[in-house]
Structure formats: structure tokens, C-alpha cells
Amino acid sequence: MKKLGFVLVGITALLAAVSLFWTPYAPNIASPDLLAGSSAEHLLGTDRFGRDIASRLMVGARITLFVGVIAVGIAALVGVPLGVVAGMRRNSILDSLIMRGSDLLLAFPALLLAIIAGAVWGPSTISALIAIGIAGIPSFARVARSGTLQVVTQDFIASARVSKVSAPTIAVRHILPNIAPLIIVQSSVYFALAILAEAGLSYLGLGTTPPTASWGRMLQDSQSLLASHPMQAFWPGLAIAATVLGFNLLGDALRDILDPRLKGGQR
């Protein structure tokens, strides 16, 4: 079952990569063929503006992965160093400041941050991914701190400290390699959350703006057509569900493969 995660994520990545240089039709060009059903000409039909749904799903995959990669990157690049520092300085004032700051940030979900970013810079893909990235910092900080607390109790860390190895060197050479599996698993899990968040923000008009294709925006456009043309919502909904499921299953598989408790600590 967990192999399905690799398959679903691979399909999404393949569609996104192919959309960079080819789509069946121009995704933003309208045509007279409005709300057409599936056919040889339009595999998944067209929307209310006559745009090819398959082409827009492919471009939406690209937007989704772009937001996921950047949002996870922001969360990890900020959260992991903070978590490592907090773990290495356990029970210190710095540790308390970092963790209480994370608790404070948890009070600002991605939606609220996106509203603030939209008010400052206007709704866009960039403001959405920044909001999603900032909202993920506490989770990465907590995971990194938890992993660091386990590593710093090891004998090779004590040996490095006795040898007067600097704290930054210990963090880079010993702690980060050992907590990397935890960070990789957390990244895959948060990737799925970022996809859902981006779709939700686009659905509410706080993310990717038209005419750029976005799965969440496609759902919003199809809302008024649920009774008469339910397939308009089915395809983007299926894309979101399949991709989120894929990354969740991928996270489970990576956890089984990379769980440091199943291996000896790295030296």
C-alpha cells in the first residue's frame, strides 16, 4: 500500500514536469466549446469558459508542487536550526524563548497569515506559500528539538565536547546528519498539509489568482455547477485527494525506512 505513495507522487511530479513544455491545449485560452464532457478532443472535458480541464490540471500540479517545495523549504530552513539550537541549549533561557515563540506562532494558522499577507501584498501564489511556510516553522522546530535531545545524550557528542569542538561544528557534523531522517519524514508530511492549505487558500481567493490554473481555484469555479456538471469539481478534487494521499503514504514509507531507532546512531 505504501508503494502507492511513490506512484501517486511520481504521477503528480511527472504531470508538473511535462506541463513545463507541453499541455494538450493552452490552459488559459477560452473556446466556444463550453462545459463539454470527456471526449477524444478534450479528455477530461472543458470548463465554463471552454478551457481544457486536463491542461489546467497539469499546470495546477506545477503550481501545487512549487508551493509545496518553497513552503516546506521556508519552514525547514528556519525551523530546523531553531530546533537544533533549542535542543543543544536545553532548559536555558534561549531554549525557552525559542519554544515559547513557536507556541505563539502556532496561534497564527496559515489562513490568518495568508489574510495578513494578502492585505499587505495582495492575494498571490507567493503570499500564500510564504504564509504556509511560516505556519510550518513550529512543527519543524519541535521535531528538530526532539531529535536533537536524543542525539546530544550520545557518547560521541560528549567526546566532541571534551575535545573542545565548537557547538556549530557539532551541530553540522553530528546532530544534523542524525536527525535528517526525522526532517525528511516531517517534510513529506508537511508537503501534504501545504497542498491542502494552498488549495484552501486559492478556493477562498487568497492564493493563486485567475487566470492561472490552480486546483483550489478550479474547485471554487465549479461550486455553482455541482448540480448540473459535477465532473467540474470531481477532477480537481480527485487531484488534490490523490496527491495528499500520495505524500501521506510516502511519509509513512520514509518513516519505516529512515526511522533512526531501527539503526545505530551515526558517528
PDB file of N, CA and C in Angstrom, residues 9 25 37-38 47 58 76-77 91 93 123 145 163 181 191 196 198-199 203 220-222 227-228 258 263 265:
ATOM      1  N   VAL A   9       2.760  10.279  -6.031  1.00  0.00           N
ATOM      2  CA  VAL A   9       3.643  11.449  -6.059  1.00  0.00           C
ATOM      3  C   VAL A   9       4.398  11.514  -7.385  1.00  0.00           C
ATOM      4  N   TYR A  25      -3.712  21.683 -24.583  1.00  0.00           N
ATOM      5  CA  TYR A  25      -4.209  22.973 -25.070  1.00  0.00           C
ATOM      6  C   TYR A  25      -3.609  24.062 -24.182  1.00  0.00           C
ATOM      7  N   GLY A  37     -18.215  17.539 -22.099  1.00  0.00           N
ATOM      8  CA  GLY A  37     -17.865  16.340 -21.370  1.00  0.00           C
ATOM      9  C   GLY A  37     -16.601  15.710 -21.908  1.00  0.00           C
ATOM     10  N   SER A  38     -16.195  14.607 -21.306  1.00  0.00           N
ATOM     11  CA  SER A  38     -14.994  13.911 -21.760  1.00  0.00           C
ATOM     12  C   SER A  38     -15.177  13.427 -23.188  1.00  0.00           C
ATOM     13  N   ASP A  47     -14.122  23.592 -19.067  1.00  0.00           N
ATOM     14  CA  ASP A  47     -14.827  24.305 -18.009  1.00  0.00           C
ATOM     15  C   ASP A  47     -15.821  25.304 -18.611  1.00  0.00           C
ATOM     16  N   MET A  58      -2.789  19.870 -15.262  1.00  0.00           N
ATOM     17  CA  MET A  58      -1.337  19.714 -15.385  1.00  0.00           C
ATOM     18  C   MET A  58      -0.612  20.952 -14.870  1.00  0.00           C
ATOM     19  N   ALA A  76      11.457  24.490   6.930  1.00  0.00           N
ATOM     20  CA  ALA A  76      12.613  23.695   7.369  1.00  0.00           C
ATOM     21  C   ALA A  76      13.844  24.566   7.595  1.00  0.00           C
ATOM     22  N   LEU A  77      14.106  25.493   6.700  1.00  0.00           N
ATOM     23  CA  LEU A  77      15.312  26.321   6.812  1.00  0.00           C
ATOM     24  C   LEU A  77      15.291  27.215   8.043  1.00  0.00           C
ATOM     25  N   ASN A  91      16.763  23.700  28.505  1.00  0.00           N
ATOM     26  CA  ASN A  91      16.470  24.309  29.808  1.00  0.00           C
ATOM     27  C   ASN A  91      17.155  25.658  30.007  1.00  0.00           C
ATOM     28  N   ILE A  93      17.558  29.887  28.871  1.00  0.00           N
ATOM     29  CA  ILE A  93      16.660  30.980  28.506  1.00  0.00           C
ATOM     30  C   ILE A  93      16.422  30.974  26.999  1.00  0.00           C
ATOM     31  N   PRO A 123      -3.486  39.166  -2.762  1.00  0.00           N
ATOM     32  CA  PRO A 123      -3.540  37.700  -2.934  1.00  0.00           C
ATOM     33  C   PRO A 123      -2.648  37.249  -4.085  1.00  0.00           C
ATOM     34  N   ARG A 145      14.080  19.791  17.614  1.00  0.00           N
ATOM     35  CA  ARG A 145      14.475  19.840  19.028  1.00  0.00           C
ATOM     36  C   ARG A 145      14.378  18.456  19.661  1.00  0.00           C
ATOM     37  N   SER A 163      36.664  17.295  23.470  1.00  0.00           N
ATOM     38  CA  SER A 163      37.718  17.678  22.520  1.00  0.00           C
ATOM     39  C   SER A 163      37.630  19.152  22.129  1.00  0.00           C
ATOM     40  N   PRO A 181      16.814  12.013   8.968  1.00  0.00           N
ATOM     41  CA  PRO A 181      15.648  11.172   8.660  1.00  0.00           C
ATOM     42  C   PRO A 181      14.341  11.738   9.215  1.00  0.00           C
ATOM     43  N   PHE A 191       4.398  18.530   3.405  1.00  0.00           N
ATOM     44  CA  PHE A 191       4.125  18.771   1.995  1.00  0.00           C
ATOM     45  C   PHE A 191       2.640  18.540   1.718  1.00  0.00           C
ATOM     46  N   LEU A 196      -2.926  20.965   0.813  1.00  0.00           N
ATOM     47  CA  LEU A 196      -4.281  21.251   1.270  1.00  0.00           C
ATOM     48  C   LEU A 196      -4.452  22.739   1.588  1.00  0.00           C
ATOM     49  N   GLU A 198      -2.740  25.296   0.345  1.00  0.00           N
ATOM     50  CA  GLU A 198      -2.744  26.096  -0.883  1.00  0.00           C
ATOM     51  C   GLU A 198      -4.073  25.981  -1.605  1.00  0.00           C
ATOM     52  N   ALA A 199      -4.628  24.766  -1.661  1.00  0.00           N
ATOM     53  CA  ALA A 199      -5.922  24.577  -2.310  1.00  0.00           C
ATOM     54  C   ALA A 199      -7.012  25.354  -1.573  1.00  0.00           C
ATOM     55  N   TYR A 203      -9.070  28.474  -3.043  1.00  0.00           N
ATOM     56  CA  TYR A 203     -10.529  28.361  -3.054  1.00  0.00           C
ATOM     57  C   TYR A 203     -11.168  29.613  -2.450  1.00  0.00           C
ATOM     58  N   GLN A 220     -13.300  26.188  -6.721  1.00  0.00           N
ATOM     59  CA  GLN A 220     -14.138  27.350  -6.461  1.00  0.00           C
ATOM     60  C   GLN A 220     -14.979  27.714  -7.689  1.00  0.00           C
ATOM     61  N   ASP A 221     -14.368  27.641  -8.857  1.00  0.00           N
ATOM     62  CA  ASP A 221     -15.096  27.961 -10.090  1.00  0.00           C
ATOM     63  C   ASP A 221     -16.216  26.966 -10.371  1.00  0.00           C
ATOM     64  N   SER A 222     -16.052  25.723  -9.907  1.00  0.00           N
ATOM     65  CA  SER A 222     -17.045  24.686 -10.187  1.00  0.00           C
ATOM     66  C   SER A 222     -18.150  24.617  -9.139  1.00  0.00           C
ATOM     67  N   ALA A 227     -24.536  20.834  -9.208  1.00  0.00           N
ATOM     68  CA  ALA A 227     -25.771  20.116  -9.515  1.00  0.00           C
ATOM     69  C   ALA A 227     -25.848  19.699 -10.974  1.00  0.00           C
ATOM     70  N   SER A 228     -25.417  20.584 -11.868  1.00  0.00           N
ATOM     71  CA  SER A 228     -25.572  20.317 -13.305  1.00  0.00           C
ATOM     72  C   SER A 228     -24.345  19.656 -13.930  1.00  0.00           C
ATOM     73  N   LEU A 258      13.618   5.194   7.276  1.00  0.00           N
ATOM     74  CA  LEU A 258      14.627   6.083   7.849  1.00  0.00           C
ATOM     75  C   LEU A 258      14.567   6.221   9.364  1.00  0.00           C
ATOM     76  N   LYS A 263      18.130   1.840  13.470  1.00  0.00           N
ATOM     77  CA  LYS A 263      19.529   1.754  13.102  1.00  0.00           C
ATOM     78  C   LYS A 263      20.380   2.294  14.241  1.00  0.00           C
ATOM     79  N   GLY A 265      23.101   4.794  15.903  1.00  0.00           N
ATOM     80  CA  GLY A 265      23.363   6.212  15.702  1.00  0.00           C
ATOM     81  C   GLY A 265      24.571   6.429  14.808  1.00  0.00           C
TER      82      GLY A 265
END
